[in-house]
Coordinates of C-alpha atoms in Angstrom, one line a residue:
M1 CA 0.0 0.0 0.0
S2 CA 1.6 3.3 -1.1
Q3 CA 0.8 6.8 0.1
A4 CA 0.0 7.7 -3.6
D5 CA -2.5 5.0 -3.7
N6 CA -4.3 6.4 -0.5
P7 CA -4.2 10.1 -0.2
D8 CA -6.9 10.0 2.5
L9 CA -4.4 8.2 4.8
S10 CA -2.8 11.6 5.4
L11 CA -5.6 12.6 7.6
S12 CA -4.3 14.3 10.7
A13 CA -5.0 12.9 14.2
D14 CA -7.2 16.1 14.9
A15 CA -9.3 15.2 11.9
I16 CA -9.9 11.7 12.9
T17 CA -10.5 12.6 16.6
E18 CA -12.9 15.4 15.7
E19 CA -14.8 13.2 13.3
S20 CA -15.1 10.4 15.8
Y21 CA -16.4 12.7 18.5
R22 CA -18.9 14.1 16.1
R23 CA -20.2 10.6 15.4
L24 CA -20.5 10.0 19.2
D25 CA -22.2 13.3 19.9
A26 CA -19.4 14.2 22.3
P27 CA -18.2 17.8 22.8
F28 CA -14.9 18.5 21.1
P29 CA -12.9 20.2 22.2
G30 CA -15.3 22.0 24.5
E31 CA -16.4 20.7 27.9
V32 CA -13.7 18.7 29.8
P33 CA -15.0 16.0 32.2
A34 CA -14.6 17.1 35.9
V35 CA -12.4 14.0 36.6
L36 CA -9.8 15.4 34.3
L37 CA -9.5 18.6 36.3
D38 CA -8.8 16.6 39.5
P39 CA -5.0 16.3 40.0
N40 CA -5.5 13.4 42.4
A41 CA -7.9 11.4 40.1
P42 CA -6.4 8.0 39.1
V43 CA -5.1 7.9 35.5
A44 CA -7.5 5.0 34.7
D45 CA -10.4 7.2 35.5
K46 CA -9.2 10.1 33.4
A47 CA -8.6 7.7 30.5
E48 CA -12.0 6.3 30.8
A49 CA -13.8 9.6 31.1
S50 CA -11.9 11.4 28.4
M51 CA -13.0 9.0 25.6
G52 CA -10.2 10.2 23.4
I53 CA -10.0 13.8 24.7
Y54 CA -7.1 12.7 26.8
T55 CA -4.8 12.8 23.8
E56 CA -5.7 16.5 23.3
L57 CA -5.7 17.8 26.9
P58 CA -3.8 20.9 27.8
L59 CA -0.5 20.0 29.4
E60 CA -1.3 22.0 32.6
L61 CA -4.1 19.5 33.5
L62 CA -1.6 16.6 33.6
T63 CA 1.0 15.4 36.0
P64 CA 4.6 15.4 34.8
S65 CA 4.5 11.6 34.3
E66 CA 1.3 11.9 32.4
Q67 CA 2.7 14.6 30.1
K68 CA 5.3 12.2 28.8
V69 CA 2.5 10.2 27.1
N70 CA 0.5 13.2 25.9
K71 CA 2.2 13.7 22.7
E72 CA -0.1 14.2 19.7
M73 CA 0.0 11.3 17.3
S74 CA 1.9 11.9 14.1
V75 CA 0.5 11.3 10.7
R76 CA 2.8 8.2 10.4
E77 CA 1.3 6.8 13.7
V78 CA -2.3 7.2 12.3
H79 CA -1.2 5.6 9.0
N80 CA 0.3 2.6 11.0
I81 CA -2.9 2.2 13.0
I82 CA -5.1 2.2 10.0
Q83 CA -2.8 -0.2 8.2
A84 CA -2.8 -2.5 11.2
F85 CA -6.6 -2.4 11.3
L86 CA -6.8 -3.4 7.7
L87 CA -4.5 -6.4 8.2
Q88 CA -6.4 -7.5 11.2
A89 CA -9.7 -7.2 9.5
N90 CA -8.3 -9.0 6.5
I91 CA -9.9 -6.6 4.0
D92 CA -8.2 -7.9 0.9
D93 CA -10.3 -5.9 -1.4
A94 CA -9.2 -2.7 0.4
R95 CA -5.5 -3.3 -0.2
D96 CA -5.6 -2.2 -3.8
G97 CA -7.2 0.9 -5.3
D98 CA -8.9 3.9 -3.7
L99 CA -9.4 3.6 0.1
S100 CA -11.1 7.0 0.6
A101 CA -14.5 5.5 0.6
L102 CA -13.5 3.0 3.3
V103 CA -11.8 5.5 5.4
N104 CA -15.0 7.6 5.6
E105 CA -17.3 4.7 6.3
P106 CA -18.8 5.2 9.9
A107 CA -18.0 1.6 10.9
F108 CA -14.4 1.9 9.9
M109 CA -14.0 5.3 11.6
E110 CA -15.4 4.0 14.8
A111 CA -13.0 1.0 14.7
V112 CA -10.1 3.3 14.1
Y113 CA -11.2 5.6 16.9
K114 CA -11.5 2.7 19.4
K115 CA -8.0 1.5 18.4
V116 CA -6.5 5.0 18.7
V117 CA -8.1 5.4 22.1
S118 CA -7.3 2.0 23.5
E119 CA -3.6 2.2 22.4
K120 CA -3.3 5.6 23.9
A121 CA -5.1 4.6 27.2
E122 CA -2.8 1.5 27.3
D123 CA 0.3 3.8 27.0
V124 CA -1.1 5.9 29.9
L125 CA -2.0 3.0 32.2
H126 CA 1.2 1.1 31.5
M127 CA 3.5 3.6 33.1
W128 CA 6.6 2.1 34.8
D129 CA 6.5 1.7 38.6
E130 CA 9.6 2.2 40.6
P131 CA 11.7 -1.0 40.8
T132 CA 11.8 -2.7 44.2
S133 CA 14.5 -4.7 45.8
L134 CA 14.8 -8.3 45.0
H135 CA 15.6 -8.8 48.7
N136 CA 12.4 -7.1 49.8
N137 CA 13.2 -7.0 53.6
E138 CA 13.6 -3.2 53.8
N139 CA 10.4 -2.8 55.8
L140 CA 10.8 -5.7 58.2
P141 CA 10.6 -4.6 61.8
S142 CA 13.8 -4.0 63.9
F143 CA 14.5 -6.1 66.9
P144 CA 13.1 -4.6 70.2
V145 CA 16.5 -3.9 71.7
A146 CA 15.2 -0.9 73.7
G147 CA 13.2 -3.4 75.8
L148 CA 16.1 -5.6 76.8
P149 CA 17.7 -5.6 80.3
P150 CA 20.6 -3.2 80.3
V151 CA 23.4 -5.9 80.3
L152 CA 22.1 -7.3 77.0
Q153 CA 20.8 -4.0 75.5
E154 CA 24.3 -2.5 75.9
M155 CA 26.1 -5.5 74.5
V156 CA 23.8 -5.9 71.5
A157 CA 23.8 -2.1 70.7
G158 CA 27.6 -1.9 71.3
V159 CA 28.6 -4.9 69.1
A160 CA 26.3 -3.7 66.3
E161 CA 27.8 -0.3 66.3
A162 CA 31.4 -1.3 66.6
L163 CA 31.2 -3.9 63.9
Q164 CA 28.5 -1.9 61.8
V165 CA 26.2 -4.9 61.6
S166 CA 22.4 -5.2 62.2
V167 CA 21.2 -5.2 65.7
D168 CA 18.8 -8.1 64.7
L169 CA 21.7 -10.4 63.9
V170 CA 23.5 -9.6 67.2
A171 CA 20.4 -9.8 69.4
V172 CA 19.3 -13.4 68.3
I173 CA 22.9 -14.7 68.8
A174 CA 23.3 -12.9 72.2
L175 CA 20.0 -14.5 73.3
A176 CA 21.1 -17.9 72.1
A177 CA 24.4 -17.6 74.1
L178 CA 22.4 -16.8 77.2
A179 CA 20.2 -19.8 76.6
S180 CA 23.3 -22.0 76.1
A181 CA 24.7 -20.8 79.5
L182 CA 21.6 -22.2 81.2
V183 CA 23.1 -25.6 80.1
G184 CA 19.7 -27.2 79.8
R185 CA 18.9 -26.7 83.5
V186 CA 16.1 -24.2 83.4
K187 CA 12.4 -24.6 82.7
V188 CA 9.3 -22.4 83.0
D189 CA 6.3 -23.7 84.8
V190 CA 3.5 -22.2 82.7
G191 CA 0.7 -24.0 84.5
G192 CA -0.8 -27.5 84.8
T193 CA 1.4 -29.8 82.8
W194 CA 2.7 -27.1 80.4
E195 CA 6.5 -26.6 80.9
E196 CA 8.9 -24.8 78.6
T197 CA 12.6 -25.8 78.6
V198 CA 14.6 -22.5 78.2
T199 CA 16.6 -23.0 75.2
L200 CA 16.8 -21.3 71.8
Y201 CA 17.5 -22.1 68.1
A202 CA 18.6 -18.8 66.5
L203 CA 19.5 -18.2 62.9
G204 CA 20.8 -14.9 61.6
L205 CA 20.9 -14.5 57.8
A206 CA 23.5 -12.2 56.3
E207 CA 25.3 -12.6 52.9
S208 CA 29.1 -12.5 52.6
G209 CA 31.0 -9.4 53.9
N210 CA 28.7 -8.7 56.9
R211 CA 31.3 -9.5 59.5
K212 CA 29.4 -12.5 60.8
S213 CA 32.5 -14.2 62.1
A214 CA 33.6 -11.1 64.1
A215 CA 30.2 -10.7 65.7
M216 CA 30.0 -14.4 66.5
S217 CA 33.4 -14.3 68.2
Q218 CA 32.4 -11.3 70.4
L219 CA 29.2 -13.0 71.5
T220 CA 30.4 -16.5 72.2
R221 CA 33.8 -15.8 73.7
P222 CA 32.3 -16.0 77.2
L223 CA 31.0 -19.4 76.5
F224 CA 34.5 -20.6 75.4
D225 CA 35.9 -19.0 78.6
S226 CA 33.3 -20.7 80.7
Q227 CA 34.1 -24.0 79.2
L228 CA 37.7 -23.6 80.0
K229 CA 36.9 -22.6 83.6
L230 CA 34.7 -25.6 84.1
R231 CA 37.2 -27.9 82.8
E232 CA 39.8 -26.4 85.1
I233 CA 37.4 -26.7 88.2
L234 CA 36.2 -30.2 87.4
D235 CA 39.6 -31.7 86.2
A236 CA 40.9 -32.3 89.7
D237 CA 37.9 -34.4 90.7
R238 CA 38.0 -36.1 87.3
K239 CA 41.5 -37.2 87.8
K240 CA 40.7 -38.5 91.3
L241 CA 37.8 -40.6 89.9
A242 CA 40.1 -41.8 87.1
I243 CA 42.6 -43.1 89.6
Q244 CA 39.8 -44.8 91.6
K245 CA 38.6 -46.4 88.4
T246 CA 42.0 -47.7 87.6
V247 CA 42.4 -49.2 91.1
A248 CA 38.8 -50.8 90.9
E249 CA 39.8 -52.2 87.5
A250 CA 42.9 -53.8 88.8
K251 CA 40.9 -55.3 91.8
M252 CA 38.4 -56.6 89.3
K253 CA 40.9 -58.3 87.1
A254 CA 42.5 -59.9 90.2
A255 CA 39.1 -61.2 91.3
Q256 CA 38.5 -62.5 87.8
K257 CA 41.8 -64.3 87.7
K258 CA 41.2 -65.9 91.1
A259 CA 37.6 -67.0 90.0
Q260 CA 38.9 -68.6 86.9
K261 CA 41.6 -70.5 88.9
D262 CA 39.6 -72.1 91.7
G263 CA 35.8 -71.4 90.7
S264 CA 34.8 -71.3 94.3
M265 CA 31.5 -69.5 95.3
E266 CA 33.5 -67.1 97.4
A267 CA 35.7 -66.1 94.4
L268 CA 32.7 -65.6 92.1
M269 CA 31.0 -63.4 94.8
D270 CA 34.2 -61.3 95.1
L271 CA 34.3 -61.0 91.3
E272 CA 30.7 -59.8 91.3
E273 CA 31.5 -57.2 94.0
A274 CA 34.6 -56.0 92.3
S275 CA 32.7 -55.6 89.0
A276 CA 30.0 -53.6 90.6
E277 CA 32.5 -51.4 92.3
F278 CA 34.2 -50.8 88.9
D279 CA 30.9 -50.0 87.1
A280 CA 29.8 -47.6 89.8
I281 CA 32.8 -45.3 89.2
V282 CA 32.0 -43.1 86.3
V283 CA 34.8 -40.8 85.0
P284 CA 33.0 -37.8 83.4
E285 CA 34.1 -36.4 80.2
L286 CA 35.6 -33.0 80.2
P287 CA 32.7 -30.5 80.0
T288 CA 31.8 -29.5 76.5
L289 CA 29.8 -26.4 76.6
I290 CA 30.0 -25.3 72.9
V291 CA 31.1 -26.8 69.5
N292 CA 31.1 -25.4 66.0
D293 CA 30.2 -28.5 64.1
A294 CA 29.0 -32.0 64.6
T295 CA 27.4 -34.8 62.7
P296 CA 24.1 -36.3 64.1
E297 CA 26.0 -39.3 65.5
A298 CA 28.8 -37.3 67.0
M299 CA 26.4 -34.8 68.6
A300 CA 24.4 -37.7 70.2
M301 CA 27.6 -39.2 71.6
T302 CA 28.8 -35.8 72.9
L303 CA 25.3 -35.3 74.6
E304 CA 25.5 -38.8 76.1
G305 CA 28.8 -37.9 77.9
N306 CA 28.0 -34.3 78.6
G307 CA 25.0 -34.4 80.9
E308 CA 22.7 -34.4 77.8
R309 CA 23.3 -30.7 77.0
L310 CA 25.2 -29.0 74.2
A311 CA 25.4 -25.7 72.4
V312 CA 26.4 -25.4 68.7
F313 CA 27.5 -21.9 67.3
D314 CA 28.8 -21.3 63.8
A315 CA 29.3 -18.3 61.7
E316 CA 29.2 -20.0 58.3
G317 CA 26.1 -22.3 58.4
G318 CA 28.0 -25.6 57.8
G319 CA 27.5 -26.7 61.3
L320 CA 23.7 -26.5 61.0
T321 CA 23.6 -28.4 57.6
T322 CA 25.9 -31.0 59.1
M323 CA 23.8 -31.6 62.2
A324 CA 20.6 -31.8 60.0
G325 CA 22.4 -34.4 57.8
A326 CA 22.2 -32.2 54.7
R327 CA 25.9 -32.4 54.2
Y328 CA 27.0 -35.9 54.9
G329 CA 23.6 -37.5 55.4
N330 CA 22.0 -40.2 53.5
G331 CA 18.7 -38.5 53.0
N332 CA 17.2 -40.2 56.0
S333 CA 14.8 -37.9 57.8
S334 CA 15.9 -39.5 61.1
N335 CA 18.9 -37.2 60.9
I336 CA 16.8 -34.4 62.2
D337 CA 15.3 -36.3 65.1
L338 CA 17.8 -35.1 67.6
L339 CA 17.4 -31.5 66.6
L340 CA 13.6 -31.7 66.9
K341 CA 13.7 -33.4 70.3
G342 CA 16.6 -31.4 71.6
H343 CA 14.5 -28.2 71.3
V344 CA 11.9 -29.6 73.9
G345 CA 14.0 -32.1 75.8
D346 CA 12.2 -35.2 74.5
P347 CA 13.8 -38.7 74.9
V348 CA 16.0 -40.0 72.1
S349 CA 17.2 -43.6 71.3
Q350 CA 19.7 -43.5 68.4
K351 CA 21.1 -46.8 67.0
R352 CA 24.6 -47.0 65.8
V353 CA 26.0 -49.5 63.3
G354 CA 28.4 -52.0 65.2
R355 CA 28.0 -50.2 68.5
G356 CA 25.3 -49.9 71.2
A357 CA 22.4 -47.4 71.0
V358 CA 22.7 -43.9 72.4
V359 CA 19.8 -43.4 74.9
L360 CA 19.1 -39.8 76.0
D361 CA 16.4 -39.2 78.5
S362 CA 16.0 -35.4 78.0
P363 CA 18.5 -33.8 75.8
V364 CA 18.6 -30.1 75.5
I365 CA 20.4 -28.4 72.5
S366 CA 21.0 -24.6 71.9
L367 CA 21.9 -23.3 68.5
G368 CA 23.3 -20.0 67.4
I369 CA 23.9 -19.8 63.7
M370 CA 24.9 -16.9 61.3
S371 CA 24.8 -17.8 57.7
Q372 CA 24.0 -16.9 54.2
S373 CA 20.5 -17.5 52.8
Q374 CA 21.7 -20.7 51.0
T375 CA 22.0 -22.5 54.3
L376 CA 18.2 -21.9 55.0
R377 CA 17.5 -23.3 51.5
E378 CA 19.6 -26.4 52.3
L379 CA 17.8 -26.8 55.7
V380 CA 14.5 -26.6 54.0
S381 CA 15.4 -29.3 51.5
V382 CA 16.4 -31.8 54.2
P383 CA 14.0 -34.7 54.0
G384 CA 11.2 -34.3 56.6
S385 CA 12.3 -30.9 57.8
A386 CA 9.2 -29.1 56.4
G387 CA 6.6 -31.6 57.4
R388 CA 8.1 -32.1 60.9
G389 CA 8.7 -28.5 61.7
L390 CA 12.5 -28.2 61.9
V391 CA 12.6 -24.7 60.5
D392 CA 9.6 -23.6 62.6
R393 CA 11.7 -24.0 65.7
F394 CA 14.0 -21.3 64.8
L395 CA 14.1 -17.7 65.7
I396 CA 15.2 -16.1 62.5
A397 CA 16.7 -12.7 61.9
A398 CA 16.7 -11.6 58.2
P399 CA 17.4 -7.9 58.3
K400 CA 18.6 -5.6 55.4
D401 CA 22.4 -5.6 55.5
R402 CA 24.4 -2.4 55.9
L403 CA 26.9 -2.9 53.1
G404 CA 27.6 0.4 51.5
F405 CA 26.3 2.4 54.4
R406 CA 28.7 1.5 57.2
S407 CA 30.5 4.2 59.2
M408 CA 34.4 4.2 58.9
T409 CA 34.7 5.6 62.3
P410 CA 32.3 3.4 64.5
T411 CA 32.3 3.8 68.3
P412 CA 34.2 1.0 69.9
I413 CA 32.4 -1.2 72.4
K414 CA 33.1 -0.3 76.0
R415 CA 35.1 -2.8 78.1
E416 CA 32.8 -2.5 81.0
V417 CA 29.9 -3.6 78.7
Q418 CA 31.9 -6.6 77.6
E419 CA 32.8 -7.6 81.1
A420 CA 29.2 -7.3 82.4
Y421 CA 27.9 -9.6 79.4
A422 CA 30.7 -12.0 80.0
E423 CA 29.9 -12.2 83.7
L424 CA 26.2 -12.9 83.0
I425 CA 27.1 -15.7 80.7
S426 CA 29.8 -17.2 82.9
S427 CA 27.8 -17.0 86.1
Y428 CA 24.9 -19.1 84.8
A429 CA 27.2 -21.6 83.0
T430 CA 29.5 -22.4 86.0
S431 CA 26.6 -22.3 88.5
L432 CA 24.3 -24.6 86.7
W433 CA 26.6 -27.1 85.1
T434 CA 26.9 -29.5 88.1
V435 CA 23.1 -29.1 88.9
E436 CA 21.3 -32.4 88.2
E437 CA 17.6 -31.2 88.2
R438 CA 16.2 -28.4 86.1
Q439 CA 15.5 -25.2 88.0
T440 CA 12.0 -23.9 87.7
V441 CA 10.9 -20.3 87.2
R442 CA 7.3 -19.4 87.4
M443 CA 5.2 -16.6 86.0
S444 CA 3.4 -14.0 88.1
A445 CA -0.4 -13.7 87.8
D446 CA -0.2 -10.5 85.8
A447 CA 2.5 -12.0 83.4
H448 CA 0.3 -15.1 83.0
D449 CA -2.6 -12.9 82.0
V450 CA -0.5 -11.3 79.3
M451 CA 0.5 -14.7 78.0
K452 CA -3.0 -16.0 78.0
A453 CA -4.2 -12.9 76.0
F454 CA -1.5 -13.5 73.5
E455 CA -2.4 -17.1 73.3
E456 CA -6.0 -16.4 72.5
K457 CA -5.0 -13.9 69.9
C458 CA -2.7 -16.4 68.2
E459 CA -5.4 -19.0 68.2
A460 CA -7.8 -16.7 66.5
R461 CA -5.1 -15.8 63.9
L462 CA -4.7 -19.6 63.2
K463 CA -8.2 -19.7 61.7
P464 CA -8.8 -20.0 57.9
G465 CA -8.0 -16.5 56.6
G466 CA -5.8 -15.6 59.6
D467 CA -2.2 -14.4 59.1
L468 CA -0.9 -17.4 61.0
R469 CA -2.8 -20.0 59.1
A470 CA -0.4 -20.4 56.3
M471 CA 2.4 -20.9 58.7
G472 CA 0.6 -23.1 61.2
G473 CA 3.8 -24.9 62.4
F474 CA 5.5 -21.7 63.3
G475 CA 2.4 -19.9 64.4
S476 CA 1.4 -22.7 66.8
K477 CA 4.9 -22.4 68.5
L478 CA 4.7 -18.6 68.8
V479 CA 3.2 -18.5 72.3
G480 CA 5.9 -21.0 73.5
S481 CA 8.6 -18.8 71.9
S482 CA 7.2 -15.7 73.8
I483 CA 7.5 -17.6 77.0
R484 CA 11.1 -18.6 76.4
L485 CA 12.0 -15.2 75.4
A486 CA 10.3 -13.7 78.5
A487 CA 12.3 -16.2 80.6
L488 CA 15.6 -15.1 79.0
H489 CA 14.7 -11.4 79.6
H490 CA 13.9 -12.3 83.3
L491 CA 17.1 -14.2 83.7
A492 CA 19.2 -11.4 82.2
L493 CA 17.3 -8.8 84.3
Y494 CA 17.9 -10.4 87.8
G495 CA 21.1 -12.5 87.3
V496 CA 21.8 -15.9 88.6
Q497 CA 21.7 -14.8 92.3
R498 CA 18.1 -13.6 92.2
A499 CA 16.4 -14.9 89.1
F500 CA 15.2 -18.2 90.7
H501 CA 13.8 -16.2 93.7
Y502 CA 11.5 -14.0 91.6
E503 CA 8.7 -14.8 89.2
I504 CA 8.7 -13.8 85.5
G505 CA 7.0 -10.3 85.7
T506 CA 4.8 -8.4 83.3
Q507 CA 7.8 -6.4 81.9
S508 CA 9.5 -9.6 80.8
M509 CA 6.3 -11.2 79.4
V510 CA 5.3 -8.1 77.4
W511 CA 8.7 -7.9 75.9
G512 CA 8.6 -11.6 75.1
V513 CA 5.4 -11.0 73.1
Q514 CA 7.0 -8.1 71.3
A515 CA 10.0 -10.2 70.4
A516 CA 7.7 -13.1 69.2
E517 CA 5.8 -10.7 66.9
W518 CA 9.0 -9.4 65.6
S519 CA 10.2 -13.0 64.8
L520 CA 7.0 -13.7 62.9
E521 CA 7.7 -11.1 60.2
H522 CA 11.3 -12.2 59.8
Y523 CA 10.4 -15.8 59.6
R524 CA 7.7 -15.1 56.9
Y525 CA 10.2 -13.3 54.7
A526 CA 13.1 -15.7 55.2
V527 CA 11.1 -18.8 54.5
A528 CA 9.5 -17.3 51.4
M529 CA 13.0 -16.2 50.2
A530 CA 14.4 -19.7 50.9
G531 CA 12.0 -21.1 48.2
E532 CA 13.2 -18.4 45.7
I533 CA 16.9 -18.3 46.3
A534 CA 17.9 -20.0 43.1
D535 CA 15.6 -17.7 41.1
I536 CA 16.9 -14.6 43.0
N537 CA 20.5 -15.4 42.3
D538 CA 19.7 -15.8 38.6
A539 CA 17.6 -12.7 38.6
E540 CA 20.6 -10.8 40.1
K541 CA 22.8 -12.0 37.4
V542 CA 20.4 -10.6 34.8
L543 CA 20.0 -7.4 36.6
N544 CA 23.8 -6.9 36.8
W545 CA 24.1 -7.6 33.1
L546 CA 21.4 -5.1 32.3
R547 CA 23.1 -2.5 34.3
S548 CA 26.6 -3.2 32.7
R549 CA 25.8 -3.5 29.1
S550 CA 27.8 -1.4 26.8
K551 CA 24.8 -0.9 24.5
K552 CA 21.8 -0.2 26.6
T553 CA 18.8 -1.0 24.4
G554 CA 15.3 -0.5 25.7
E555 CA 14.2 -4.0 24.8
V556 CA 16.0 -7.3 25.1
S557 CA 15.0 -10.8 23.9
Q558 CA 14.9 -13.8 26.2
R559 CA 17.2 -15.7 23.9
E560 CA 19.7 -12.8 24.3
V561 CA 19.5 -13.0 28.1
H562 CA 19.9 -16.9 28.0
N563 CA 23.0 -16.6 25.8
L564 CA 24.8 -13.6 27.4
C565 CA 24.1 -14.5 31.0
N566 CA 25.5 -18.1 30.4
F567 CA 22.4 -19.9 31.7
S568 CA 22.4 -23.7 31.1
K569 CA 18.8 -23.8 30.6
A570 CA 16.3 -21.5 28.9
E571 CA 13.9 -21.8 31.8
Q572 CA 16.5 -20.1 34.0
A573 CA 16.4 -17.0 31.8
E574 CA 12.5 -17.0 31.8
K575 CA 12.2 -17.5 35.5
A576 CA 14.8 -14.7 36.1
L577 CA 13.1 -12.2 33.9
E578 CA 9.7 -13.1 35.5
M579 CA 11.1 -12.3 38.8
L580 CA 12.6 -9.0 37.5
A581 CA 9.1 -8.2 36.2
E582 CA 7.6 -8.7 39.6
H583 CA 10.0 -6.1 40.9
N584 CA 9.4 -3.7 37.9
Y585 CA 12.9 -3.9 36.3
V586 CA 11.5 -5.4 33.1
R587 CA 8.1 -6.0 31.6
P588 CA 6.9 -8.1 28.6
A589 CA 7.1 -6.1 25.4
K590 CA 4.1 -5.9 23.0
E591 CA 4.1 -8.8 20.6
R592 CA 4.8 -8.0 17.0
R593 CA 4.1 -10.3 14.1
T594 CA 7.2 -11.2 12.1
G595 CA 7.9 -13.7 9.4
G596 CA 10.0 -16.8 9.8
G597 CA 10.3 -19.0 12.8
R598 CA 9.1 -18.6 16.3
P599 CA 10.2 -15.3 17.7
S600 CA 12.0 -15.0 21.1
K601 CA 10.0 -13.3 23.7
K602 CA 10.9 -9.6 24.2
W603 CA 11.2 -7.7 27.4
E604 CA 11.2 -4.0 27.9
V605 CA 13.8 -2.7 30.3
H606 CA 13.1 0.0 33.0
P607 CA 14.4 3.5 32.0
S608 CA 16.5 3.6 35.2
L609 CA 18.7 0.7 33.7
L610 CA 19.3 2.7 30.5
G611 CA 21.3 5.5 31.8

């Protein structure tokens, strides 16, 4: 179709618009609908009310972003629209000869009008939104540090400032360290048969470069110092028992030799007595308060010789995946049994190939892990972990990191703050290590009322449609978590000399509820992210490529992304682009009919990536 063959295609946009309005009995360009004069009216309402006037509005009636799409259509654009209409309508007889009669037909003019308006409205409504972070944790609540007892508050704030890391990460590990110092010997009597063993599984998520190891070292050093002190204190008694054991063994061997020689009843009775004496002497293992890594079997053996209590702290996450069997396990869900039961103190019987079973009456484990997000993904993938609620037992901190915003002149942590924190940890660990029975703390009547109100609220939120329904495993443990957190608050507030003489008060219980609510938001984000980590990594790769391209075109093909980002599968490129679209970095381009084979899907690129 040539311009010479169709002189009427040179009609201006004004002529077509005015003719269209005349046929619709709409004022042009007279009265303007009131909605168009309202600067706060939604763009969609303006487009609907204008019925085409929108393309002719005075610029002063539009917002700056709307002005960008308020350019009058050129003759060429009108020509293209009419041509597209003819192709879609498959009007073969109109492709040759004079088109002036067709152009002036009312039905044709109405169709062109609708197409002009719809395309213009689509441009208006399809404005770019601002891109959002792939790691959308910017609005997560901050840990309630202000409500902590002074000894913890000052340590958490001090370490966070000195190392320029998030207070959330520091807080959860500090609480886990305090829980570890209780060495499995503290419980809360909630009422009736409900008891909560005061321990904690804490997981702080931070990517590489966030000084996880430095923070972990500051917070766990008192545990290692306490372990050394306990070994020094108990080593003398252990040596005495070892000598007694050696003497008893010699006596037993002599009795055995005598019984074998004469076989008399007296000799047999002497052997039985010597054997009982030997068995009665137990030489304890050196206290192991804290380790960094352990397989499920090694952890069970350590617990067996360690009074059934153990703390595991790790700044890389390998310890957690090893314990859960994700690293060296055989895919057996029994690998997580010990972690599940160690959180509540339930009995464990673990069989070992070629050796006797490990039987634990009431093991208590405390965990403090700082790791990258990949560790959580690996933990979620462990067989049985999701269905049996392993991740639901963790207090997770997933804050926005401070990379790029850290001060180069941070305030060092005060020595007296470190000493007070170390004394709190050491006093509990050394005082409770040799205690056989668990010490009980109770709740005041007012604190109990606070807890019951929170319990009722959580139960209502577990109903269909409630915010805890989709995370029932974690939600059903939220009240128990608030009680444990309140107990830790109470123990830090009063110290080992007074904590067991006072009840958990309202102040501690209210803070426990606040901390539990904080944990809910971080858990929700972290678990959702764990299911998307692979996609996020691929999306970041594409985003970095879009930013660093030498030739920044406003549109890219999916095939181009697949090839230039070195993806092994086409699906990776597609999922990465879809995730970037969810965060407004790209969007599907309008499809264009082309000849040849199947075209690669096109994606428009956000203007912020074109500069």
